PDB file of C-alpha atoms and ligand atoms in Angstrom:
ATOM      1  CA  UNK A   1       0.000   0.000   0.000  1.00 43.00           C
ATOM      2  CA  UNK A   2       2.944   2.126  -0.715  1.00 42.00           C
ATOM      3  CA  UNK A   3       1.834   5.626  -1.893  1.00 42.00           C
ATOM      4  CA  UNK A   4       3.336   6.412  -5.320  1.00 42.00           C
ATOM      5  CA  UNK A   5       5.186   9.674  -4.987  1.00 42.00           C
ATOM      6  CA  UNK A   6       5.051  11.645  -7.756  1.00 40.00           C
ATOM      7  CA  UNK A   7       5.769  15.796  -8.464  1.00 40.00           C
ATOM      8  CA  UNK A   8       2.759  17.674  -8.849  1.00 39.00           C
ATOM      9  CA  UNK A   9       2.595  20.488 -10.868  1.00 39.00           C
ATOM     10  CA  UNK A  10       3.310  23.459  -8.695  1.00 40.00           C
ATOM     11  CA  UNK A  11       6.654  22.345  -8.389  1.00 39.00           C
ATOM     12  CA  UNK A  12       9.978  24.544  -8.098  1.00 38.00           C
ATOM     13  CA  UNK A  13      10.454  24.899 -11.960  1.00 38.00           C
ATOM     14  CA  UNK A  14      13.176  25.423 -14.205  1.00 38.00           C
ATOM     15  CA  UNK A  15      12.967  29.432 -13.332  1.00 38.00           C
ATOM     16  CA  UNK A  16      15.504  27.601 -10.051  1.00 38.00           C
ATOM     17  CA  UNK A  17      17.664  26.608 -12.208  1.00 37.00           C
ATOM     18  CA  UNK A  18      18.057  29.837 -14.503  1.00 38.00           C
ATOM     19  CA  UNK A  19      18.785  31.516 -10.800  1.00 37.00           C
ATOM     20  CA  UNK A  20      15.506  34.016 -11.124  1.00 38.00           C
ATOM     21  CA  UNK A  21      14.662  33.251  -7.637  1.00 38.00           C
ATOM     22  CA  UNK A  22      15.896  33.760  -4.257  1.00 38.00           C
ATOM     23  CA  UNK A  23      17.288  30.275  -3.411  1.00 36.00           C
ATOM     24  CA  UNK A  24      19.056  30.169  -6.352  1.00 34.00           C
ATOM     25  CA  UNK A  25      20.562  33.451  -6.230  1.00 35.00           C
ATOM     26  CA  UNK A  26      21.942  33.101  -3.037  1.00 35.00           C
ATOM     27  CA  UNK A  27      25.169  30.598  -3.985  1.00 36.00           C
ATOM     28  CA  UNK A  28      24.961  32.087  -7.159  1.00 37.00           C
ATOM     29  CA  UNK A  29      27.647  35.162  -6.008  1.00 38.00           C
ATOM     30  CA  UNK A  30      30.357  35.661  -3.919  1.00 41.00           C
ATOM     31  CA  UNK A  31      28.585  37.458  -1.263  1.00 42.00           C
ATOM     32  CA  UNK A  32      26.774  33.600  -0.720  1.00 41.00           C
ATOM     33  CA  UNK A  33      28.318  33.466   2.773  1.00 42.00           C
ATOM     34  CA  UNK A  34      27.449  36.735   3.741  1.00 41.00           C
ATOM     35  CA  UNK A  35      23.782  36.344   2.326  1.00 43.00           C
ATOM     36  CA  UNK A  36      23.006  33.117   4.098  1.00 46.00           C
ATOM     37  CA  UNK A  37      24.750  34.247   7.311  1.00 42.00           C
ATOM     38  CA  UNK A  38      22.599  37.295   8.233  1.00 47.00           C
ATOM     39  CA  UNK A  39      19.587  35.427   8.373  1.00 45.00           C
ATOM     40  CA  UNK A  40      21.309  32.933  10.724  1.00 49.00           C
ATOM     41  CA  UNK A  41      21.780  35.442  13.242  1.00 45.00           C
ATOM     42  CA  UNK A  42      18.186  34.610  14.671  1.00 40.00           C
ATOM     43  CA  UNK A  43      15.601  36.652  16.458  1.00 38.00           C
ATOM     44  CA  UNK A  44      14.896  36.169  19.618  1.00 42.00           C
ATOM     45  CA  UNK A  45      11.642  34.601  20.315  1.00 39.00           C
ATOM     46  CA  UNK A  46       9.344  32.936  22.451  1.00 38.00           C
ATOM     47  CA  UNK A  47      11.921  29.636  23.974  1.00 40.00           C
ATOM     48  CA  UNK A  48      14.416  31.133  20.898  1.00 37.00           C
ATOM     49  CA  UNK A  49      17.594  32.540  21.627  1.00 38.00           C
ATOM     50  CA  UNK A  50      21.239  32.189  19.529  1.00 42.00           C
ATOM     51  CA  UNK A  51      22.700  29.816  20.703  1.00 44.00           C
ATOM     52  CA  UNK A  52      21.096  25.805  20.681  1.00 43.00           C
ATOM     53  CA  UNK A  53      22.377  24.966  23.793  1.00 48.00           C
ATOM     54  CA  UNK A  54      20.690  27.903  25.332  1.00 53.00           C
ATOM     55  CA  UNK A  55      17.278  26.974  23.665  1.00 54.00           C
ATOM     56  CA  UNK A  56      15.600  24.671  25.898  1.00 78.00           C
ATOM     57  CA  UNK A  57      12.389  24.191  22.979  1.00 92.00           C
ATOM     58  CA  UNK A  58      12.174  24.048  19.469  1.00 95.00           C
ATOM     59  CA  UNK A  59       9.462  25.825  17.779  1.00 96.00           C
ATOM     60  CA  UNK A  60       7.229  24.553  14.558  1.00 97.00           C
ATOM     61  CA  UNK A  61       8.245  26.209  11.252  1.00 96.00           C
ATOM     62  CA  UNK A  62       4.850  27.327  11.102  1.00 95.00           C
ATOM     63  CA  UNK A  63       3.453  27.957  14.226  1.00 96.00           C
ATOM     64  CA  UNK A  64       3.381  28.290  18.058  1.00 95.00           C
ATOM     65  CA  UNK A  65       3.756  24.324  18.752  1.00 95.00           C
ATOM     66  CA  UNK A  66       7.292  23.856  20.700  1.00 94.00           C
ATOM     67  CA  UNK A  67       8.606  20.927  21.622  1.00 95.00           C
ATOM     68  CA  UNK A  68      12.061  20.364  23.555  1.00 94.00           C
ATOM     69  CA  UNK A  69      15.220  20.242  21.510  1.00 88.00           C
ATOM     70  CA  UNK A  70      15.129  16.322  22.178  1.00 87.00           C
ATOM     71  CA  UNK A  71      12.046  15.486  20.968  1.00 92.00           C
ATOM     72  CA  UNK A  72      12.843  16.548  17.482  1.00 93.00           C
ATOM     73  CA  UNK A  73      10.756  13.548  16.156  1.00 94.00           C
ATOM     74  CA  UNK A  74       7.718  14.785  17.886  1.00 96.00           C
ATOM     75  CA  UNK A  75       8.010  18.110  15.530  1.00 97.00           C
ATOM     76  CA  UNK A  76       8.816  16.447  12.250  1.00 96.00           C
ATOM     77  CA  UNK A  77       5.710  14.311  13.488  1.00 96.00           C
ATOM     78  CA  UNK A  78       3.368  17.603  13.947  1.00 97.00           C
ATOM     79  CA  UNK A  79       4.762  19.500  10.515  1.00 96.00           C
ATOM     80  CA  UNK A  80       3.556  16.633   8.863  1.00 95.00           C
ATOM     81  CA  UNK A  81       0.718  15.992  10.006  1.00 95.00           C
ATOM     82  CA  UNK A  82      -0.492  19.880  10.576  1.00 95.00           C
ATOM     83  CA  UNK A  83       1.566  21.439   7.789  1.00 95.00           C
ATOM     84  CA  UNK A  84       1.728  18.833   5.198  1.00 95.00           C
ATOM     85  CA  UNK A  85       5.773  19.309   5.018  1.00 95.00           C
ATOM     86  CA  UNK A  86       8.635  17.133   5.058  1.00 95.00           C
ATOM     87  CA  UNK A  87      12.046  18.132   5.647  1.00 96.00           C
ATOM     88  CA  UNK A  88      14.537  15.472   4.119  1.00 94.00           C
ATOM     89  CA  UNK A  89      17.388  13.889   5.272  1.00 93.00           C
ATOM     90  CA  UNK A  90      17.039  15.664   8.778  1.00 93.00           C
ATOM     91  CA  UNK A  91      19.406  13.966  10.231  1.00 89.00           C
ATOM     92  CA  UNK A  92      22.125  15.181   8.562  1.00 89.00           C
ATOM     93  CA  UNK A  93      21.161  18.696  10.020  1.00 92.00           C
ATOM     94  CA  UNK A  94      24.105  19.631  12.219  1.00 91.00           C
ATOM     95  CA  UNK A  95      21.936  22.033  14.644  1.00 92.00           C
ATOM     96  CA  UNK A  96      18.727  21.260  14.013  1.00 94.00           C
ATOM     97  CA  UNK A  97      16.926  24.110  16.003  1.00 94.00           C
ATOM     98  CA  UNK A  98      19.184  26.894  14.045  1.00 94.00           C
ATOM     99  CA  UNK A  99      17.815  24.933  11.525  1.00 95.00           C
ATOM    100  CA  UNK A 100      14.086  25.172  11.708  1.00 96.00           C
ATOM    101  CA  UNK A 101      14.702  28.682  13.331  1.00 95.00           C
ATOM    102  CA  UNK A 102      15.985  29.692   9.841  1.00 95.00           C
ATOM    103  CA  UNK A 103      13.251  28.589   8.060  1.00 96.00           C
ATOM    104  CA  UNK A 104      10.782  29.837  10.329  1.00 96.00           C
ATOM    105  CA  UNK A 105      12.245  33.082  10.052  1.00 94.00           C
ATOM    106  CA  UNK A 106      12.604  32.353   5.796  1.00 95.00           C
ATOM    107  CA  UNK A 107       8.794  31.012   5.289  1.00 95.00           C
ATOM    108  CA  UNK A 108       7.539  34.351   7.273  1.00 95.00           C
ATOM    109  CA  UNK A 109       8.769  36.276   4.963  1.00 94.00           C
ATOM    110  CA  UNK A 110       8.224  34.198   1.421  1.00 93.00           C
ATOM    111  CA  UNK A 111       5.367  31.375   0.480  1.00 93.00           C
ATOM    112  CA  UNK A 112       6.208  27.803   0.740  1.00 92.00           C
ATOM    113  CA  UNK A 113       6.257  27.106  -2.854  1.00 91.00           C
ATOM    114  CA  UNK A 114       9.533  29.613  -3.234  1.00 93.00           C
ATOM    115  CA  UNK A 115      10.994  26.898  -1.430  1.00 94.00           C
ATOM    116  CA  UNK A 116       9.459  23.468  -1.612  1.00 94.00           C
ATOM    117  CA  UNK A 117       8.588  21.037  -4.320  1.00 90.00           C
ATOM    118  CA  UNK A 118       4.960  19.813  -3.778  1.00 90.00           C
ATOM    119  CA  UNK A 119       4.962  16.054  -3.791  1.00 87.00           C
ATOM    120  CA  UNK A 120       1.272  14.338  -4.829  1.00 85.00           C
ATOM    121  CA  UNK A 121       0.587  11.662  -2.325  1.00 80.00           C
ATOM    122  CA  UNK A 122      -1.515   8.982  -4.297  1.00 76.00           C
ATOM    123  CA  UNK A 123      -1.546  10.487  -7.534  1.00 75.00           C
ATOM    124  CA  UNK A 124      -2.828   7.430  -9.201  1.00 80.00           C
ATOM    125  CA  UNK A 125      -6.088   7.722  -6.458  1.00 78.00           C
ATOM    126  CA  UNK A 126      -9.231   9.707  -7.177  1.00 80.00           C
ATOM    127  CA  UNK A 127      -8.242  13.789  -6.835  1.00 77.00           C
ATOM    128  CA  UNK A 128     -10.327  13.302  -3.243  1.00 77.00           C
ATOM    129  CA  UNK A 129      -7.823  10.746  -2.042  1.00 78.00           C
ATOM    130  CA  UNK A 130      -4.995  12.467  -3.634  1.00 80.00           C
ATOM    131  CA  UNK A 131      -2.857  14.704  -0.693  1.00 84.00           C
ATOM    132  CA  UNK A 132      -0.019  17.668  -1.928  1.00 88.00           C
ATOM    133  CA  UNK A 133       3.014  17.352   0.688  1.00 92.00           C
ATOM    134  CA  UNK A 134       5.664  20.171   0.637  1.00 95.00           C
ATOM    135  CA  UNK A 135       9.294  18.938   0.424  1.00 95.00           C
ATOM    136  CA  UNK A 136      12.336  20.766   2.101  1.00 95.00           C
ATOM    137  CA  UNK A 137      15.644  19.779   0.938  1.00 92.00           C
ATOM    138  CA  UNK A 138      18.987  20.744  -0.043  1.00 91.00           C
ATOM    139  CA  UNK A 139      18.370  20.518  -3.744  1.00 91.00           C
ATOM    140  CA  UNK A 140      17.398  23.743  -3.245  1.00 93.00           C
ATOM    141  CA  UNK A 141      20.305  26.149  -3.200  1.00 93.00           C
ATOM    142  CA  UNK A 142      19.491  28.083  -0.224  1.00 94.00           C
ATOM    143  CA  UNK A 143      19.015  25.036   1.942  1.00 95.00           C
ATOM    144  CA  UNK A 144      21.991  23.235   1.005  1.00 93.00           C
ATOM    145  CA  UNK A 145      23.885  26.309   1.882  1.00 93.00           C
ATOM    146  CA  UNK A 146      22.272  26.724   5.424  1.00 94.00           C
ATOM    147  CA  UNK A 147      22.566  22.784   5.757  1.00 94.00           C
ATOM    148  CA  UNK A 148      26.572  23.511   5.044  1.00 92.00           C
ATOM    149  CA  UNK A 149      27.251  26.110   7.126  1.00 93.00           C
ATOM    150  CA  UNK A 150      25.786  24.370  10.079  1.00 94.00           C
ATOM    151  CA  UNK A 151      27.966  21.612   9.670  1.00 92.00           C
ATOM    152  CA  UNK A 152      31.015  23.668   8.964  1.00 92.00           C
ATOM    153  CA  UNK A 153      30.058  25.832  12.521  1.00 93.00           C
ATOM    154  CA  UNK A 154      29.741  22.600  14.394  1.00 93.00           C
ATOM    155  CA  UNK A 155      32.780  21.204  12.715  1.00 93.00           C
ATOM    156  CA  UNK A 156      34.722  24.342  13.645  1.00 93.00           C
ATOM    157  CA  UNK A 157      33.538  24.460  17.344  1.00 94.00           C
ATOM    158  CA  UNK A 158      34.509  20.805  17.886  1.00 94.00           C
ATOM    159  CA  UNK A 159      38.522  21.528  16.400  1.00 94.00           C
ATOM    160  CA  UNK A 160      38.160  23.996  19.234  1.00 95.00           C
ATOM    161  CA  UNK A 161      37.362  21.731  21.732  1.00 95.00           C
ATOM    162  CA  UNK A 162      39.479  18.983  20.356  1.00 95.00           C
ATOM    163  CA  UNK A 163      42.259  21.584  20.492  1.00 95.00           C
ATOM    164  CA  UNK A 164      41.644  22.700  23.937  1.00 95.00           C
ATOM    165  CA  UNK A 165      41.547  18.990  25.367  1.00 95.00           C
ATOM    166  CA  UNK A 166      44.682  18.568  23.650  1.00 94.00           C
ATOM    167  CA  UNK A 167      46.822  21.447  25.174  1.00 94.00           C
ATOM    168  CA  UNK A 168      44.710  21.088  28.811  1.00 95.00           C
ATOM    169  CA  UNK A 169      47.033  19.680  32.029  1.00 95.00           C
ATOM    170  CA  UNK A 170      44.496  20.210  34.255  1.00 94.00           C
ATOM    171  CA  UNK A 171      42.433  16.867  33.275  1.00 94.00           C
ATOM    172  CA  UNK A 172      41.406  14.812  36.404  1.00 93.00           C
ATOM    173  CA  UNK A 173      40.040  11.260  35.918  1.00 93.00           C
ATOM    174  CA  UNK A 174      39.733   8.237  37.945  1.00 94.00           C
ATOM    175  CA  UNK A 175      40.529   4.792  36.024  1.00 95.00           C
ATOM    176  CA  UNK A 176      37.608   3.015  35.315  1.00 92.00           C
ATOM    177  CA  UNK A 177      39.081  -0.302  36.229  1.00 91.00           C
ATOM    178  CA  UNK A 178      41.356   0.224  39.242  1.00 92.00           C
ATOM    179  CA  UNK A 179      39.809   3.256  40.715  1.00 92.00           C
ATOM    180  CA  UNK A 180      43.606   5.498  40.431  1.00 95.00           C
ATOM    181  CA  UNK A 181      43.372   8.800  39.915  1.00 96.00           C
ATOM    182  CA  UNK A 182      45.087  10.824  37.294  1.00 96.00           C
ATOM    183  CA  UNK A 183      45.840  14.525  37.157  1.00 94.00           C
ATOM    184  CA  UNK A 184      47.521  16.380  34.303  1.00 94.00           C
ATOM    185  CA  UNK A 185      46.602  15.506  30.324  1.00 95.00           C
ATOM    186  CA  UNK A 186      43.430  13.504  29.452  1.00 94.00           C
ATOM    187  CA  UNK A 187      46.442  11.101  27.450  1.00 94.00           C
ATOM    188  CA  UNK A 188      47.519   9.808  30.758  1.00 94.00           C
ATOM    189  CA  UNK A 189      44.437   8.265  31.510  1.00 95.00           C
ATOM    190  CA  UNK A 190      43.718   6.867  28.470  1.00 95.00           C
ATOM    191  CA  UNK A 191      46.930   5.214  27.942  1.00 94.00           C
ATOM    192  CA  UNK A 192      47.248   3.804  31.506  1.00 95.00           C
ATOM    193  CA  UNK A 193      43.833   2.466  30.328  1.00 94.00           C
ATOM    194  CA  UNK A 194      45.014   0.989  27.557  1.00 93.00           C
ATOM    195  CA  UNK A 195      48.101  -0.240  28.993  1.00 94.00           C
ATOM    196  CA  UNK A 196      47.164  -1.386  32.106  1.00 94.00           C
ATOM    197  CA  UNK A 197      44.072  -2.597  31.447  1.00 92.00           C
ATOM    198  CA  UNK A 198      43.868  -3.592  27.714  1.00 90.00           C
ATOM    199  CA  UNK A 199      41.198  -1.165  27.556  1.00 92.00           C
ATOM    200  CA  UNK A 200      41.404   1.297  24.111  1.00 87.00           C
ATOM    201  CA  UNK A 201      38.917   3.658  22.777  1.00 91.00           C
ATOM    202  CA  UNK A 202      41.264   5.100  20.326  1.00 88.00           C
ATOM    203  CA  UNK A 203      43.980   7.737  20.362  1.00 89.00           C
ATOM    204  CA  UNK A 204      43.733  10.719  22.824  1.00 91.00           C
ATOM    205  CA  UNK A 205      44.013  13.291  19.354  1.00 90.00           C
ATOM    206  CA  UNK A 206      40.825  11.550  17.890  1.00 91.00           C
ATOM    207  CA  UNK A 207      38.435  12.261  20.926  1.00 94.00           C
ATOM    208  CA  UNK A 208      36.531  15.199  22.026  1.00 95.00           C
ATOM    209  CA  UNK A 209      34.468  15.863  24.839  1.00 95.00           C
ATOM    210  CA  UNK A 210      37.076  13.328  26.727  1.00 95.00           C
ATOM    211  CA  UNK A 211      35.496  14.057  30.120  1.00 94.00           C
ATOM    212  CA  UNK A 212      32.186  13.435  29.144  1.00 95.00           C
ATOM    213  CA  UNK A 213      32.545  10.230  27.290  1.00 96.00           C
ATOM    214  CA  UNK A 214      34.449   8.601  30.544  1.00 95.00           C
ATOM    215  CA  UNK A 215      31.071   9.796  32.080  1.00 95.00           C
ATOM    216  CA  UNK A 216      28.850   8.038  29.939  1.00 96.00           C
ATOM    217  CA  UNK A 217      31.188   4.831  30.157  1.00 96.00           C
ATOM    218  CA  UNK A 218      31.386   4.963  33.814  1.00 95.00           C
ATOM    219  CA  UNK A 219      27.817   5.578  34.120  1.00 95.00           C
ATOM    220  CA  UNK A 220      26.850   2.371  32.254  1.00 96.00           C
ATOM    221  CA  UNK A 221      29.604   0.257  34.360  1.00 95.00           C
ATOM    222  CA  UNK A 222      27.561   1.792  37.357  1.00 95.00           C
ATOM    223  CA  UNK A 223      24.530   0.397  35.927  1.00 96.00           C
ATOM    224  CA  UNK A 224      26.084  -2.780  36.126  1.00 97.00           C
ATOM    225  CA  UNK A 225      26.594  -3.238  32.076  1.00 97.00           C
ATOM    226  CA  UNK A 226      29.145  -4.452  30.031  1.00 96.00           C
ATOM    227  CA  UNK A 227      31.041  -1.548  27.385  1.00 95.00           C
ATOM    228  CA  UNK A 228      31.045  -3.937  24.618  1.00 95.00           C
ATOM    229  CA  UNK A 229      27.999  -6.774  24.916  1.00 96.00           C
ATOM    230  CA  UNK A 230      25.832  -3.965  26.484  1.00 96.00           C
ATOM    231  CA  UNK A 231      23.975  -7.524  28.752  1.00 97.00           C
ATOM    232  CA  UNK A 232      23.475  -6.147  32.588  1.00 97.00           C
ATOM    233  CA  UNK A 233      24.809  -8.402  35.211  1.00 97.00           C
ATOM    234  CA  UNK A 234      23.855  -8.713  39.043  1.00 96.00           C
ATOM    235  CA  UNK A 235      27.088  -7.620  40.998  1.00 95.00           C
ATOM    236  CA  UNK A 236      30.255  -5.572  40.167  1.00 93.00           C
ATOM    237  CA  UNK A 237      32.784  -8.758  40.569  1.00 93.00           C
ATOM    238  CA  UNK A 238      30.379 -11.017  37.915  1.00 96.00           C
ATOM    239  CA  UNK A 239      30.084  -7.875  35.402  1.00 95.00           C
ATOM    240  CA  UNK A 240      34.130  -7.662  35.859  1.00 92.00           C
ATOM    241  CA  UNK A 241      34.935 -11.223  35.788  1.00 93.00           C
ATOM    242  CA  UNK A 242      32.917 -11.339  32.183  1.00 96.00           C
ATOM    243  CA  UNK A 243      34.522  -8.417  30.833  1.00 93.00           C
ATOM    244  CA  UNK A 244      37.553  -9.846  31.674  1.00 91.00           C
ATOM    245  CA  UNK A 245      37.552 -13.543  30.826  1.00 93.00           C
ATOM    246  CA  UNK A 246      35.541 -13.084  27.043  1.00 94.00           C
ATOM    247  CA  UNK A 247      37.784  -9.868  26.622  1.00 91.00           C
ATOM    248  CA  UNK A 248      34.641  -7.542  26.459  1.00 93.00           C
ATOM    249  CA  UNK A 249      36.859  -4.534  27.433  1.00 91.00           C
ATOM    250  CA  UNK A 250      36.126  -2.474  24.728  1.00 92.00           C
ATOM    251  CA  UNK A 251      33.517  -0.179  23.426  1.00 93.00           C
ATOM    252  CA  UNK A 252      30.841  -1.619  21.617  1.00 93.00           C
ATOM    253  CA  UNK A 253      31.188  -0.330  17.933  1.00 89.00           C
ATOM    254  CA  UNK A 254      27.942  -0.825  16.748  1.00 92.00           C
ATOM    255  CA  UNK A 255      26.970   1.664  20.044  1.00 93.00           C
ATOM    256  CA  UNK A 256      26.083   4.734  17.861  1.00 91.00           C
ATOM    257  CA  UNK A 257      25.708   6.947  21.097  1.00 92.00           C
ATOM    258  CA  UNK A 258      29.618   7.238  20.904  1.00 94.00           C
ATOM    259  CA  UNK A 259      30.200   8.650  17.330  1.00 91.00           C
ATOM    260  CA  UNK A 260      30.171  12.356  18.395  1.00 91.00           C
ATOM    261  CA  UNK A 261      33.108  11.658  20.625  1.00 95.00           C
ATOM    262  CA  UNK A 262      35.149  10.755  17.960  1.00 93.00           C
ATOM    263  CA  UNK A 263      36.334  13.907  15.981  1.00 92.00           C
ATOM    264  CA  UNK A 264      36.571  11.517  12.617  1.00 90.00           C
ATOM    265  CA  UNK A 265      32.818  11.409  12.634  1.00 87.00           C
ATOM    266  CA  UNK A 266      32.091  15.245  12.176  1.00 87.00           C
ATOM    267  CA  UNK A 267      34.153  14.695   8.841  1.00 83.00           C
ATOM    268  CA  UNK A 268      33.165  11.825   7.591  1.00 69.00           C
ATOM    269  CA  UNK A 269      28.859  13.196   7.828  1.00 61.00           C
ATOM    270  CA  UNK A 270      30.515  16.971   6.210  1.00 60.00           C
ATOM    271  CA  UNK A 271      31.466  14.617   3.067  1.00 59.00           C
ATOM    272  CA  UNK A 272      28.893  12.175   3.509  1.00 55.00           C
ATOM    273  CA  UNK A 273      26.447  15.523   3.588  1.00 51.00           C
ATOM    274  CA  UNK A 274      27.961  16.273  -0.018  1.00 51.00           C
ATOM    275  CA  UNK A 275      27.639  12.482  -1.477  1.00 48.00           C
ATOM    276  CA  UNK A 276      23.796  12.543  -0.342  1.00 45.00           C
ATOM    277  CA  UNK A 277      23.282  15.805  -2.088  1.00 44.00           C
ATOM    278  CA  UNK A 278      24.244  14.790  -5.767  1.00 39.00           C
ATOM    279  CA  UNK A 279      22.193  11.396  -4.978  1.00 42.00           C
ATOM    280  CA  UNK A 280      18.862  13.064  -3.979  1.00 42.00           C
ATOM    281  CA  UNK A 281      19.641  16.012  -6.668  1.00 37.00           C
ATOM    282  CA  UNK A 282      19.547  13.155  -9.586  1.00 35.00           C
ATOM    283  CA  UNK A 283      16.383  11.822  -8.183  1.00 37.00           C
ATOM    284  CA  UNK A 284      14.907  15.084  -8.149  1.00 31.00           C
ATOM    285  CA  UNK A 285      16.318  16.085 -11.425  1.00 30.00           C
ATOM    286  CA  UNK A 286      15.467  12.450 -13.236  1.00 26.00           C
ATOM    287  CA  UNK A 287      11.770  12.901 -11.549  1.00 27.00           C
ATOM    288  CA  UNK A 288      11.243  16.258 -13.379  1.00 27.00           C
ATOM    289  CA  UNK A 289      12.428  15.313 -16.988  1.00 21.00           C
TER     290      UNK A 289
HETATM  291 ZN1   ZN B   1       2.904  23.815  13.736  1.00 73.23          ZN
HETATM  292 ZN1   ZN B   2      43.558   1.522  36.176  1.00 73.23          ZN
HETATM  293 ZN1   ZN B   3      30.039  -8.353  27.469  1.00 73.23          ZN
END
């Protein structure tokens, strides 16, 4: 019962491609940066303020619906359902409420179809079953810009931290296994770790947020549960004894909730973000031939 998706005719036309409007003119110069940036310095608002970390909520694109910046399903959920619009590949968004702020701020100012391609839901159906969704995605220019420069931003204030961690002696840390503290360079813990305890998450250059990722490890060895087969176990000496005897002292890799300590990662999605855009734009550009 798959819905056919097909473009309906108020699509973005070829007048995005010849540059005519807005989105398209906004890469089209050198002032690109400049033109996308302004808007990015948001307004303040009702639960909006600059920075994410400072916003507690997330508002709707379209109206006064918040949710908090965790429940960022529950808003995709309500702009479908209430607004008819679907944002793709969202989670490739670096800073997803600067994100929607944007656009909030964008779709004020300009009608929907400036921006979105209308995709017919059931196009095959009788026109009363038939549904028009709105599309946002970075095959339009504007978006793929704001989608870059979040990334780059996010990529940029990680280096920082990265290179702060790096250069910082006053690191304090207590060994996971045998309780020892360690003052001085985050490295110092990490090798003991690994060289004491066979225990390696990687080099000390490749992590950020160092602190906080030995918080989340510790916290799940407090819960009783093993770093690599994730299985709970009744007492401290049993969950040791396992990790120890099947050589479970490790990180488990398929354990997605550690990617964003490992700088590698913000790379890898910045090119990633780039492979996904020619993909989706030669769907988009097939569909309208
Ligand atoms: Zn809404
Ligand atoms: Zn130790
Ligand atoms: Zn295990």
């Amino acid at each position: 019962m798959a819905a056919p998706l097909t473009q309906g005719p108020a699509t973005r036309g070829e007048e995005d491609v010849d540059g005519k409007r807005r989105g398209a003119r906004v890469v089209s110069n050198e002032d690109s940066k400049d033109c996308i940036l302004e808007p990015l310095s948001l307004p303040e608002g009702p639960g909006g303020t600059t920075t994410s970390e400072a916003s507690p909520s997330v508002p709707c694109i379209f109206c006064e619906e918040h949710v908090p910046a965790t429940e960022q399903d529950k808003l995709l959920k309500h702009m479908i359902i209430e607004h008819k619009i679907v944002i793709a590949d969202v989670k490739l968004v670096a800073d997803f409420p600067r994100y929607i702020l944007y656009w909030r701020k964008r779709f004020a100012e300009q009608p929907i179809t400036d921006f979105c391609s209308v995709i017919r839901i059931n196009s095959t159906a009788p026109l009363e079953e038939q549904d028009n969704y709105f599309l946002l995605c970075d095959v339009l220019p504007e978006d793929r810009v704001l989608r870059e420069e979040l990334q780059k931003r996010r990529l940029r204030e990680i280096l920082e931290q990265q290179q702060q961690e790096r250069n910082d002696n006053s690191f304090r840390g207590i060994c996971m296994f045998c309780n020892e503290e360690f003052l001085g360079n985050r490295s110092v813990l990490l090798n003991h770790m690994a060289r004491e305890h066979a225990f390696n998450i990687g080099l000390p250059d490749n992590i950020v947020n160092c602190s906080e990722f030995l918080r989340t490890l510790q916290k799940k060895l407090n819960n009783l549960q093993c770093l690599y087969c994730e299985k709970t176990f009744r007492d401290k000496n049993t969950l040791k004894d396992h990790m120890r005897k099947k050589q479970h002292r490790r990180i488990n890799p398929k354990n997605r909730e550690y990617d964003r300590f490992y700088v590698i990662n913000y790379l890898v999605s910045l090119s990633l973000h780039s492979k996904f855009d020619c993909i989706s734009a030669n769907k988009i550009s097939l569909r309208a031939i």
